[in-house]
Amino acid sequence: MVGLRLKALFFVLLVVMAISIANAAKDLKEKDVGVQRNLHEDDKGDKKDDKGDKKEAPNKDDKKDDKKDDKKEEKEESVGSKVAKKVKGAAASVASAASNASAASAASAASVASAASGKIKGAVAPIGDKLGLKAPSGPSIDVKASGAKGDGKTDDTAAFMAVWKKAIEAATPTTITVPKGDYLVNELMLEGPSKCAITFDMHGNLKAPSAVTTRKPHSGWVNFRKLKDFKLIGNGAIFDGQGSVAWKVNDCKQTGKCNNLPINIRLTQLNNSIISGITSTNSKLFHMNIHQCTNVTLQDVHIDAPPESLNTDGIHVGKSVGVTIRGSKIKTGDDCISIGGGTENLLVEGVECGPGHGLSIGSLGKYPNEQPVKGITIRKCIIKHTDNGVRIKTWPGSPPGLVSGALFEDITMDNVSLPILVDQVYCPHGKCKSGPSKVQLENLSFKNIRGTSSTKIAVQLNCSPGCPCKNVALADINLVSTGKEGAAVSACSNVKPTVTGKMIPAACTEECKPEKK
């Protein structure tokens, strides 16, 4: 008899559970397909429409229609809630049947109910996958697993290129891991496009060969190219260009050729990407070149090279929109940051520069058809022991060009040779075209700049007679000379700045003198 009751109970249970699952699946198919929902969170009872707005509470006069409203609300509940209610109903039916059976029968019913519940979860999971609710995940590829030694002697180029090939072909977001060590690599062309986002997670250092080998102009040692949503997380990693030998043979003043040595790190056509926590040291040429990039952030990116490292601009930005450089310390033998044609909406913030040649827009006007420079903000920076502070430089005899909208604000100068400089007769090698610069400078603002100048001229605005500077503002300038030539002065040509607040030295008390050649 007990056996018959148990079989009957099993049969009732299976029928009830089958009906419950079928009804839940039917509701899902009719109402919920294509609507993203979180199947892993409990429905806490907040009834919201698809836009997230809370529904209004029913009026008192509508209490008679509660049963109808219950049916309506049931349709709007999450898939998980629907299935849960169906299961709850099934469990109640089972409990009712079990109360009329023996203790053994009830225990058996509970066991079956538990198994059925597991089957329900299995039935719902594939629906979540179809709705795209599965959390993104991807492989992590270790360069040492691909053969890299990281001993500073073995050429690890092939191992890095092997893991890069796997990463760009991966169908899910992928992390390349570089464990601690020193990895000797030749030219790395880490190029996309990739199918999914790539994170380059470095804990070890990269080391370039010390030999001086000429390459195509503007080529890079480590190149990241054509990537979207890319992240280079350095964790303090060092890119060592081993450039000390190259500096002795790369003298532009003597040879006129500067661009046939490798740039340490070249970023080209990156979009929505982040570079953080790396240091470039002893590059043979520029340390970093950012070219044709959009929405790229450099955070805690540092440059380290001695003053005698010729032509080693720290970070050069050109033909890029929406670049941010924040929290960097730059020591080098040329411009700490240089800004080329086609740069728009650039923010430089919290940068410490020195030694070096300062923070510069330009040089501009050397080549025809240069794109305008617009929307440059340089603020909250410290410049110390440099040849210049903040400056704009254009070549004489240049074709037409434009710099529009540049703000230099909240900057501290520490023993800087020429703290504020507009130089439209820039001619470093003494061999330049005749005639005035035709690069128009407009809407320039120098605000809250203070500190010390190591020379008598603390402010020099040497604008072009061919296109005088327009809308130049000086506000709250306090620069004191520490040199032996006397008190600081301000020299101007072809500009009438608007002056507000404190001005030390007084604005434009002298005419700019022709540079000695």
Short mmCIF file of C-alpha atoms in Angstrom, two decimals:
data_model
loop_
_atom_site.label_atom_id
_atom_site.label_comp_id
_atom_site.label_asym_id
_atom_site.label_seq_id
_atom_site.Cartn_x
_atom_site.Cartn_y
_atom_site.Cartn_z
CA MET A 1 0.00 0.00 0.00
CA VAL A 2 2.82 2.39 0.90
CA GLY A 3 4.44 1.65 -2.43
CA LEU A 4 1.25 2.53 -4.31
CA ARG A 5 0.88 5.79 -2.37
CA LEU A 6 4.49 6.69 -3.13
CA LYS A 7 4.08 6.02 -6.84
CA ALA A 8 0.87 8.07 -6.88
CA LEU A 9 2.60 10.90 -5.04
CA PHE A 10 5.49 10.87 -7.53
CA PHE A 11 3.04 11.00 -10.39
CA VAL A 12 1.16 13.97 -8.89
CA LEU A 13 4.40 15.81 -8.23
CA LEU A 14 5.75 15.35 -11.74
CA VAL A 15 2.49 16.50 -13.31
CA VAL A 16 2.35 19.62 -11.14
CA MET A 17 5.99 20.46 -11.80
CA ALA A 18 5.64 19.95 -15.55
CA ILE A 19 2.64 22.28 -15.66
CA SER A 20 4.49 24.91 -13.62
CA ILE A 21 7.53 24.87 -15.87
CA ALA A 22 5.45 24.99 -19.01
CA ASN A 23 3.46 28.00 -17.77
CA ALA A 24 6.63 29.89 -16.78
CA ALA A 25 8.23 29.18 -20.13
CA LYS A 26 5.08 30.29 -21.93
CA ASP A 27 5.03 33.59 -20.00
CA LEU A 28 8.69 34.13 -20.78
CA LYS A 29 8.23 33.49 -24.48
CA GLU A 30 5.19 35.74 -24.81
CA LYS A 31 6.30 38.68 -22.67
CA ASP A 32 10.00 38.64 -21.81
CA VAL A 33 12.01 37.67 -24.89
CA GLY A 34 14.51 40.42 -25.77
CA VAL A 35 14.29 42.21 -22.39
CA GLN A 36 17.48 42.04 -20.34
CA ARG A 37 16.96 40.97 -16.77
CA ASN A 38 19.18 39.80 -13.98
CA LEU A 39 18.27 36.18 -13.28
CA HIS A 40 20.67 35.98 -10.34
CA GLU A 41 19.06 38.59 -8.13
CA ASP A 42 15.89 38.16 -6.09
CA ASP A 43 12.85 40.19 -7.03
CA LYS A 44 12.32 42.35 -3.94
CA GLY A 45 8.87 43.46 -4.92
CA ASP A 46 9.59 46.92 -6.45
CA LYS A 47 7.37 47.09 -9.49
CA LYS A 48 9.10 49.24 -12.14
CA ASP A 49 8.54 49.70 -15.83
CA ASP A 50 11.30 49.06 -18.36
CA LYS A 51 12.62 52.62 -17.96
CA GLY A 52 13.06 52.23 -14.23
CA ASP A 53 10.19 54.50 -13.11
CA LYS A 54 8.12 53.31 -10.16
CA LYS A 55 4.48 52.56 -10.89
CA GLU A 56 1.79 54.52 -9.13
CA ALA A 57 0.03 52.90 -6.16
CA PRO A 58 -3.63 51.86 -6.81
CA ASN A 59 -6.46 54.07 -5.52
CA LYS A 60 -8.66 52.91 -2.64
CA ASP A 61 -11.64 52.62 -4.97
CA ASP A 62 -9.79 50.04 -7.00
CA LYS A 63 -9.48 47.44 -4.24
CA LYS A 64 -12.26 45.38 -5.78
CA ASP A 65 -10.09 44.90 -8.84
CA ASP A 66 -7.13 43.54 -6.86
CA LYS A 67 -7.44 40.10 -8.39
CA LYS A 68 -7.30 41.53 -11.90
CA ASP A 69 -4.37 43.73 -10.95
CA ASP A 70 -2.55 40.74 -9.53
CA LYS A 71 -2.72 39.05 -12.91
CA LYS A 72 -1.45 42.20 -14.63
CA GLU A 73 1.43 42.60 -12.18
CA GLU A 74 2.36 38.96 -12.59
CA LYS A 75 3.04 39.59 -16.27
CA GLU A 76 5.43 42.43 -15.39
CA GLU A 77 7.49 40.48 -12.87
CA SER A 78 10.97 39.18 -13.62
CA VAL A 79 11.48 35.74 -15.10
CA GLY A 80 13.07 34.53 -11.89
CA SER A 81 10.07 35.70 -9.87
CA LYS A 82 7.63 33.93 -12.19
CA VAL A 83 9.42 30.65 -11.97
CA ALA A 84 9.80 31.04 -8.21
CA LYS A 85 6.06 31.52 -7.78
CA LYS A 86 5.27 28.51 -9.97
CA VAL A 87 7.66 26.41 -7.95
CA LYS A 88 6.15 27.71 -4.73
CA GLY A 89 2.71 26.68 -5.95
CA ALA A 90 3.98 23.27 -6.92
CA ALA A 91 5.64 22.86 -3.55
CA ALA A 92 2.36 23.73 -1.81
CA SER A 93 0.54 21.04 -3.81
CA VAL A 94 3.22 18.53 -3.00
CA ALA A 95 3.08 19.43 0.69
CA SER A 96 -0.69 18.97 0.69
CA ALA A 97 -0.37 15.55 -0.92
CA ALA A 98 2.46 14.59 1.37
CA SER A 99 0.41 15.35 4.48
CA ASN A 100 -1.83 12.39 3.63
CA ALA A 101 1.07 10.05 3.07
CA SER A 102 3.43 8.30 5.40
CA ALA A 103 6.63 9.88 6.74
CA ALA A 104 8.63 7.89 4.21
CA SER A 105 6.44 9.08 1.38
CA ALA A 106 6.84 12.71 2.46
CA ALA A 107 10.63 12.35 2.59
CA SER A 108 10.63 10.84 -0.88
CA ALA A 109 8.45 13.69 -2.16
CA ALA A 110 10.87 16.26 -0.72
CA SER A 111 13.77 14.54 -2.46
CA VAL A 112 11.97 14.59 -5.79
CA ALA A 113 10.98 18.23 -5.33
CA SER A 114 14.64 19.15 -4.74
CA ALA A 115 15.69 17.38 -7.92
CA ALA A 116 12.91 19.06 -9.88
CA SER A 117 13.99 22.45 -8.56
CA GLY A 118 17.47 21.81 -9.92
CA LYS A 119 16.00 21.00 -13.31
CA ILE A 120 14.10 24.30 -13.31
CA LYS A 121 17.30 26.28 -12.75
CA GLY A 122 18.88 24.41 -15.60
CA ALA A 123 15.99 25.29 -17.86
CA VAL A 124 16.23 29.01 -17.08
CA ALA A 125 20.01 29.40 -17.50
CA PRO A 126 20.11 29.04 -21.30
CA ILE A 127 17.50 31.80 -21.57
CA GLY A 128 19.82 34.11 -19.62
CA ASP A 129 22.64 33.29 -22.01
CA LYS A 130 20.46 34.23 -25.00
CA LEU A 131 19.68 37.57 -23.39
CA GLY A 132 23.38 38.35 -23.01
CA LEU A 133 23.37 38.20 -19.22
CA LYS A 134 26.46 36.04 -18.94
CA ALA A 135 29.32 38.07 -17.41
CA PRO A 136 32.15 38.73 -19.91
CA SER A 137 35.25 36.73 -19.29
CA GLY A 138 38.37 35.94 -21.21
CA PRO A 139 41.72 34.23 -21.05
CA SER A 140 44.89 35.54 -19.46
CA ILE A 141 48.01 34.88 -21.54
CA ASP A 142 51.40 34.80 -19.83
CA VAL A 143 54.39 35.71 -22.00
CA LYS A 144 56.61 33.29 -20.09
CA ALA A 145 54.22 30.48 -20.95
CA SER A 146 54.91 31.37 -24.59
CA GLY A 147 58.66 31.08 -24.16
CA ALA A 148 59.84 34.46 -22.83
CA LYS A 149 62.80 34.23 -20.43
CA GLY A 150 62.84 37.69 -18.86
CA ASP A 151 66.55 37.39 -18.05
CA GLY A 152 67.63 40.61 -19.77
CA LYS A 153 69.85 38.67 -22.21
CA THR A 154 67.63 36.39 -24.27
CA ASP A 155 65.73 37.92 -27.19
CA ASP A 156 62.08 37.62 -26.14
CA THR A 157 60.59 39.35 -29.21
CA ALA A 158 59.05 36.19 -30.67
CA ALA A 159 57.28 35.30 -27.42
CA PHE A 160 55.67 38.75 -27.17
CA MET A 161 54.50 38.64 -30.77
CA ALA A 162 53.06 35.15 -30.23
CA VAL A 163 50.91 36.20 -27.28
CA TRP A 164 49.83 39.34 -29.12
CA LYS A 165 48.59 37.27 -32.06
CA LYS A 166 46.49 35.16 -29.68
CA ALA A 167 45.09 38.26 -27.98
CA ILE A 168 43.93 40.07 -31.13
CA GLU A 169 42.23 36.91 -32.40
CA ALA A 170 40.50 36.12 -29.10
CA ALA A 171 36.70 36.22 -29.12
CA THR A 172 36.55 37.50 -25.53
CA PRO A 173 38.40 40.30 -23.67
CA THR A 174 41.94 39.14 -23.06
CA THR A 175 44.74 40.06 -20.65
CA ILE A 176 48.40 39.71 -21.56
CA THR A 177 50.46 39.22 -18.41
CA VAL A 178 54.13 40.15 -18.23
CA PRO A 179 55.59 38.72 -14.99
CA LYS A 180 58.51 40.30 -13.16
CA GLY A 181 61.80 40.25 -15.06
CA ASP A 182 63.74 42.18 -17.71
CA TYR A 183 62.63 41.29 -21.24
CA LEU A 184 65.04 42.12 -24.06
CA VAL A 185 62.98 42.82 -27.19
CA ASN A 186 63.60 44.31 -30.60
CA GLU A 187 60.89 46.23 -32.45
CA LEU A 188 57.40 45.22 -31.25
CA MET A 189 54.56 45.99 -33.68
CA LEU A 190 51.53 45.33 -31.47
CA GLU A 191 48.85 46.11 -34.00
CA GLY A 192 45.09 45.63 -34.25
CA PRO A 193 42.31 45.76 -34.83
CA SER A 194 41.41 43.19 -32.21
CA LYS A 195 38.12 41.33 -31.94
CA CYS A 196 37.77 42.30 -28.27
CA ALA A 197 39.41 44.59 -25.72
CA ILE A 198 43.00 43.83 -24.71
CA THR A 199 44.68 44.61 -21.39
CA PHE A 200 48.48 44.60 -21.26
CA ASP A 201 49.27 43.95 -17.59
CA MET A 202 52.96 44.52 -16.92
CA HIS A 203 54.97 43.63 -13.85
CA GLY A 204 58.29 43.24 -15.65
CA ASN A 205 60.41 45.68 -17.67
CA LEU A 206 61.16 45.91 -21.38
CA LYS A 207 64.70 46.51 -22.56
CA ALA A 208 65.80 47.65 -26.03
CA PRO A 209 69.05 46.63 -27.72
CA SER A 210 71.74 49.23 -27.08
CA ALA A 211 73.04 49.16 -30.66
CA VAL A 212 72.29 52.26 -32.75
CA THR A 213 70.47 51.19 -35.90
CA THR A 214 68.79 53.69 -38.22
CA ARG A 215 65.17 53.18 -39.17
CA LYS A 216 62.43 54.88 -41.10
CA PRO A 217 61.62 58.38 -39.78
CA HIS A 218 59.25 58.46 -36.79
CA SER A 219 59.35 54.70 -36.28
CA GLY A 220 58.89 53.21 -32.84
CA TRP A 221 60.54 50.57 -30.70
CA VAL A 222 57.30 49.48 -28.97
CA ASN A 223 54.28 50.26 -31.15
CA PHE A 224 50.61 50.01 -30.17
CA ARG A 225 48.44 50.63 -33.23
CA LYS A 226 44.80 50.51 -34.34
CA LEU A 227 43.30 49.51 -31.00
CA LYS A 228 40.02 50.29 -29.25
CA ASP A 229 39.34 50.04 -25.51
CA PHE A 230 42.96 49.11 -24.93
CA LYS A 231 44.60 49.25 -21.50
CA LEU A 232 48.31 49.28 -20.74
CA ILE A 233 48.69 48.84 -16.98
CA GLY A 234 52.34 49.24 -16.07
CA ASN A 235 52.46 48.71 -12.30
CA GLY A 236 55.71 50.69 -12.38
CA ALA A 237 57.16 48.87 -15.41
CA ILE A 238 60.12 50.47 -17.22
CA PHE A 239 60.61 50.78 -20.98
CA ASP A 240 64.40 51.16 -21.21
CA GLY A 241 65.54 52.42 -24.62
CA GLN A 242 69.26 52.19 -23.74
CA GLY A 243 69.86 55.36 -25.74
CA SER A 244 73.03 56.82 -24.23
CA VAL A 245 75.15 55.80 -27.23
CA ALA A 246 72.57 57.21 -29.66
CA TRP A 247 72.59 60.68 -28.11
CA LYS A 248 76.22 61.15 -29.12
CA VAL A 249 75.45 60.56 -32.82
CA ASN A 250 72.03 62.22 -32.96
CA ASP A 251 72.97 65.90 -33.05
CA CYS A 252 70.46 67.85 -35.15
CA LYS A 253 72.54 71.01 -35.05
CA GLN A 254 75.36 69.21 -36.83
CA THR A 255 73.55 66.75 -39.10
CA GLY A 256 70.08 68.26 -39.50
CA LYS A 257 68.66 64.74 -39.20
CA CYS A 258 66.90 63.69 -36.03
CA ASN A 259 64.15 61.23 -36.89
CA ASN A 260 65.85 58.03 -38.02
CA LEU A 261 66.19 56.56 -34.54
CA PRO A 262 63.38 54.72 -32.73
CA ILE A 263 60.86 56.38 -30.46
CA ASN A 264 60.51 54.37 -27.25
CA ILE A 265 56.70 54.05 -27.27
CA ARG A 266 54.49 54.98 -30.19
CA LEU A 267 50.68 55.09 -29.84
CA THR A 268 48.89 55.34 -33.19
CA GLN A 269 45.15 55.29 -33.87
CA LEU A 270 44.12 54.30 -30.36
CA ASN A 271 40.54 54.96 -29.32
CA ASN A 272 39.09 55.07 -25.77
CA SER A 273 42.29 53.72 -24.25
CA ILE A 274 44.25 54.09 -21.00
CA ILE A 275 48.00 54.04 -20.43
CA SER A 276 49.03 54.08 -16.77
CA GLY A 277 51.87 53.31 -14.39
CA ILE A 278 54.78 53.09 -16.83
CA THR A 279 58.16 54.81 -17.07
CA SER A 280 60.08 55.46 -20.27
CA THR A 281 63.79 55.86 -19.69
CA ASN A 282 66.80 56.66 -21.90
CA SER A 283 64.96 56.67 -25.21
CA LYS A 284 67.09 57.01 -28.33
CA LEU A 285 64.70 59.65 -29.69
CA PHE A 286 61.28 60.83 -28.42
CA HIS A 287 60.04 58.85 -25.44
CA MET A 288 56.37 58.77 -26.43
CA ASN A 289 54.56 59.81 -29.59
CA ILE A 290 50.75 59.97 -29.56
CA HIS A 291 49.49 60.16 -33.14
CA GLN A 292 45.94 60.07 -34.59
CA CYS A 293 44.44 59.01 -31.27
CA THR A 294 41.00 59.77 -29.79
CA ASN A 295 40.06 59.82 -26.11
CA VAL A 296 43.30 58.47 -24.69
CA THR A 297 44.34 59.00 -21.06
CA LEU A 298 47.91 58.84 -19.78
CA GLN A 299 47.96 58.54 -15.98
CA ASP A 300 51.17 58.32 -13.90
CA VAL A 301 53.29 57.99 -17.04
CA HIS A 302 56.82 59.09 -16.23
CA ILE A 303 59.84 60.02 -18.34
CA ASP A 304 63.42 59.72 -17.07
CA ALA A 305 66.50 60.80 -19.03
CA PRO A 306 69.42 63.16 -18.33
CA PRO A 307 69.71 66.72 -19.72
CA GLU A 308 72.32 65.63 -22.28
CA SER A 309 69.84 63.29 -24.01
CA LEU A 310 69.34 65.27 -27.24
CA ASN A 311 66.00 65.28 -29.09
CA THR A 312 64.26 63.13 -26.49
CA ASP A 313 60.92 64.92 -26.12
CA GLY A 314 59.03 63.35 -23.24
CA ILE A 315 55.52 63.10 -24.69
CA HIS A 316 54.65 64.41 -28.15
CA VAL A 317 50.98 64.71 -29.18
CA GLY A 318 49.90 65.27 -32.77
CA LYS A 319 46.71 64.93 -34.86
CA SER A 320 44.84 63.66 -31.79
CA VAL A 321 41.60 64.64 -30.07
CA GLY A 322 40.68 64.30 -26.41
CA VAL A 323 44.06 63.28 -24.95
CA THR A 324 44.61 63.67 -21.19
CA ILE A 325 48.05 63.61 -19.53
CA ARG A 326 47.83 63.59 -15.75
CA GLY A 327 50.16 63.02 -12.81
CA SER A 328 53.45 62.64 -14.71
CA LYS A 329 57.05 63.42 -13.77
CA ILE A 330 59.17 64.20 -16.80
CA LYS A 331 62.96 64.57 -16.83
CA THR A 332 64.55 64.77 -20.25
CA GLY A 333 66.85 66.66 -22.64
CA ASP A 334 64.15 68.31 -24.74
CA ASP A 335 60.52 69.41 -24.35
CA CYS A 336 58.79 67.65 -21.48
CA ILE A 337 55.58 67.77 -23.53
CA SER A 338 55.36 69.00 -27.12
CA ILE A 339 52.08 69.62 -28.94
CA GLY A 340 51.94 69.32 -32.72
CA GLY A 341 49.47 70.21 -35.44
CA GLY A 342 46.00 68.69 -35.39
CA THR A 343 45.85 68.43 -31.60
CA GLU A 344 42.48 69.36 -30.09
CA ASN A 345 40.99 69.27 -26.59
CA LEU A 346 44.20 68.33 -24.82
CA LEU A 347 44.41 68.44 -21.01
CA VAL A 348 47.78 68.43 -19.24
CA GLU A 349 47.35 68.43 -15.48
CA GLY A 350 49.55 67.79 -12.46
CA VAL A 351 52.76 67.36 -14.46
CA GLU A 352 56.21 68.01 -12.99
CA CYS A 353 58.72 69.03 -15.68
CA GLY A 354 62.48 69.33 -15.32
CA PRO A 355 65.14 69.12 -16.45
CA GLY A 356 64.06 69.80 -20.02
CA HIS A 357 62.84 72.55 -22.33
CA GLY A 358 59.42 73.07 -20.75
CA LEU A 359 55.81 72.50 -21.86
CA SER A 360 55.48 73.58 -25.48
CA ILE A 361 52.93 74.09 -28.22
CA GLY A 362 54.93 73.55 -31.40
CA SER A 363 57.10 73.97 -33.11
CA LEU A 364 54.56 74.81 -35.82
CA GLY A 365 54.80 76.13 -39.35
CA LYS A 366 57.77 74.14 -40.59
CA TYR A 367 55.63 72.11 -42.99
CA PRO A 368 52.70 73.08 -45.26
CA ASN A 369 49.10 72.13 -44.53
CA GLU A 370 49.52 71.65 -40.79
CA GLN A 371 46.21 71.16 -39.04
CA PRO A 372 45.10 73.73 -36.42
CA VAL A 373 45.82 73.36 -32.72
CA LYS A 374 42.69 74.05 -30.63
CA GLY A 375 41.52 73.79 -27.04
CA ILE A 376 44.76 73.25 -25.10
CA THR A 377 44.65 73.35 -21.27
CA ILE A 378 47.83 73.11 -19.20
CA ARG A 379 47.25 73.57 -15.47
CA LYS A 380 48.44 72.73 -11.96
CA CYS A 381 51.97 71.96 -13.12
CA ILE A 382 55.45 72.48 -11.67
CA ILE A 383 58.34 73.44 -13.96
CA LYS A 384 61.83 73.55 -12.48
CA HIS A 385 65.37 74.14 -13.72
CA THR A 386 64.33 74.16 -17.39
CA ASP A 387 65.36 76.28 -20.40
CA ASN A 388 61.76 77.45 -20.85
CA GLY A 389 58.52 77.29 -18.92
CA VAL A 390 55.31 77.36 -20.95
CA ARG A 391 55.82 78.38 -24.55
CA ILE A 392 54.39 78.54 -28.06
CA LYS A 393 56.89 78.34 -30.91
CA THR A 394 56.42 78.83 -34.67
CA TRP A 395 58.92 79.03 -37.50
CA PRO A 396 59.54 82.25 -39.47
CA GLY A 397 58.57 82.25 -43.12
CA SER A 398 55.91 79.64 -42.38
CA PRO A 399 52.77 78.79 -44.37
CA PRO A 400 49.41 79.74 -42.76
CA GLY A 401 48.45 77.95 -39.55
CA LEU A 402 46.41 78.42 -36.38
CA VAL A 403 46.61 78.05 -32.61
CA SER A 404 43.26 78.92 -31.05
CA GLY A 405 42.32 78.60 -27.40
CA ALA A 406 45.26 77.84 -25.08
CA LEU A 407 45.06 78.17 -21.30
CA PHE A 408 48.13 78.03 -19.05
CA GLU A 409 46.91 78.19 -15.45
CA ASP A 410 48.10 77.56 -11.88
CA ILE A 411 51.72 76.87 -12.77
CA THR A 412 54.75 77.15 -10.49
CA MET A 413 58.16 78.07 -11.95
CA ASP A 414 61.33 77.14 -10.07
CA ASN A 415 64.48 78.77 -11.46
CA VAL A 416 63.28 78.65 -15.08
CA SER A 417 65.22 80.54 -17.77
CA LEU A 418 62.20 81.97 -19.60
CA PRO A 419 58.99 81.14 -17.70
CA ILE A 420 56.44 82.52 -20.22
CA LEU A 421 57.40 82.56 -23.90
CA VAL A 422 55.64 83.14 -27.22
CA ASP A 423 58.31 82.73 -29.89
CA GLN A 424 57.22 83.27 -33.50
CA VAL A 425 60.78 83.55 -34.76
CA TYR A 426 61.80 80.07 -33.60
CA CYS A 427 64.96 79.09 -35.46
CA PRO A 428 67.07 76.69 -33.36
CA HIS A 429 69.59 75.79 -36.09
CA GLY A 430 70.14 79.24 -37.54
CA LYS A 431 68.99 78.16 -41.02
CA CYS A 432 65.42 79.33 -41.53
CA LYS A 433 63.24 80.89 -44.22
CA SER A 434 62.93 84.64 -44.39
CA GLY A 435 59.68 86.46 -43.74
CA PRO A 436 57.23 86.48 -40.85
CA SER A 437 55.46 83.48 -39.44
CA LYS A 438 51.91 83.10 -40.74
CA VAL A 439 50.70 80.93 -37.87
CA GLN A 440 47.90 82.90 -36.21
CA LEU A 441 47.86 82.78 -32.40
CA GLU A 442 44.56 83.73 -30.77
CA ASN A 443 42.65 83.39 -27.51
CA LEU A 444 45.67 82.73 -25.29
CA SER A 445 45.48 82.99 -21.51
CA PHE A 446 48.31 82.94 -18.96
CA LYS A 447 46.80 82.89 -15.47
CA ASN A 448 48.15 82.51 -11.93
CA ILE A 449 51.74 81.77 -12.87
CA ARG A 450 54.26 82.37 -10.10
CA GLY A 451 57.81 81.55 -9.04
CA THR A 452 61.34 82.43 -10.09
CA SER A 453 63.10 83.18 -13.35
CA SER A 454 66.83 82.51 -13.68
CA THR A 455 67.13 85.32 -16.28
CA LYS A 456 66.00 88.92 -16.43
CA ILE A 457 63.26 88.29 -19.03
CA ALA A 458 60.47 86.49 -17.22
CA VAL A 459 57.73 87.08 -19.82
CA GLN A 460 58.35 87.36 -23.56
CA LEU A 461 55.51 87.62 -26.09
CA ASN A 462 57.27 87.81 -29.44
CA CYS A 463 54.37 87.61 -31.89
CA SER A 464 54.58 87.72 -35.67
CA PRO A 465 54.35 91.03 -37.59
CA GLY A 466 52.59 89.06 -40.34
CA CYS A 467 49.71 88.07 -38.07
CA PRO A 468 49.88 89.73 -34.63
CA CYS A 469 48.56 87.71 -31.66
CA LYS A 470 44.86 88.21 -30.90
CA ASN A 471 43.03 88.13 -27.56
CA VAL A 472 45.97 87.44 -25.24
CA ALA A 473 45.23 87.66 -21.50
CA LEU A 474 47.69 87.96 -18.61
CA ALA A 475 46.24 87.53 -15.11
CA ASP A 476 47.89 87.25 -11.69
CA ILE A 477 51.49 86.81 -12.78
CA ASN A 478 54.18 86.88 -10.07
CA LEU A 479 57.64 86.01 -11.39
CA VAL A 480 60.82 87.21 -9.66
CA SER A 481 64.28 87.07 -11.21
CA THR A 482 67.06 85.29 -9.31
CA GLY A 483 69.73 86.29 -11.83
CA LYS A 484 72.43 88.96 -11.54
CA GLU A 485 71.00 91.14 -14.33
CA GLY A 486 68.47 92.86 -12.11
CA ALA A 487 64.71 92.78 -11.62
CA ALA A 488 62.57 90.72 -13.97
CA VAL A 489 61.06 92.39 -17.04
CA SER A 490 58.35 91.64 -19.59
CA ALA A 491 59.06 92.12 -23.33
CA CYS A 492 56.43 92.16 -26.10
CA SER A 493 56.11 92.61 -29.86
CA ASN A 494 53.02 92.67 -32.09
CA VAL A 495 50.58 92.03 -29.24
CA LYS A 496 48.42 94.09 -26.89
CA PRO A 497 47.51 91.78 -24.00
CA THR A 498 44.62 92.29 -21.62
CA VAL A 499 46.00 92.52 -18.08
CA THR A 500 44.08 91.76 -14.86
CA GLY A 501 45.12 91.19 -11.27
CA LYS A 502 48.69 91.33 -10.00
CA MET A 503 51.42 91.68 -12.65
CA ILE A 504 55.04 91.15 -11.60
CA PRO A 505 56.84 92.15 -13.74
CA ALA A 506 54.65 94.85 -15.27
CA ALA A 507 53.34 93.80 -18.67
CA CYS A 508 55.19 94.71 -21.87
CA THR A 509 57.64 97.27 -20.53
CA GLU A 510 60.14 96.43 -23.30
CA GLU A 511 60.21 95.51 -26.98
CA CYS A 512 61.49 92.07 -27.88
CA LYS A 513 65.06 92.18 -29.16
CA PRO A 514 66.16 90.23 -32.23
CA GLU A 515 67.74 86.92 -31.32
CA LYS A 516 71.47 86.61 -31.72
CA LYS A 517 72.54 84.27 -34.51
#
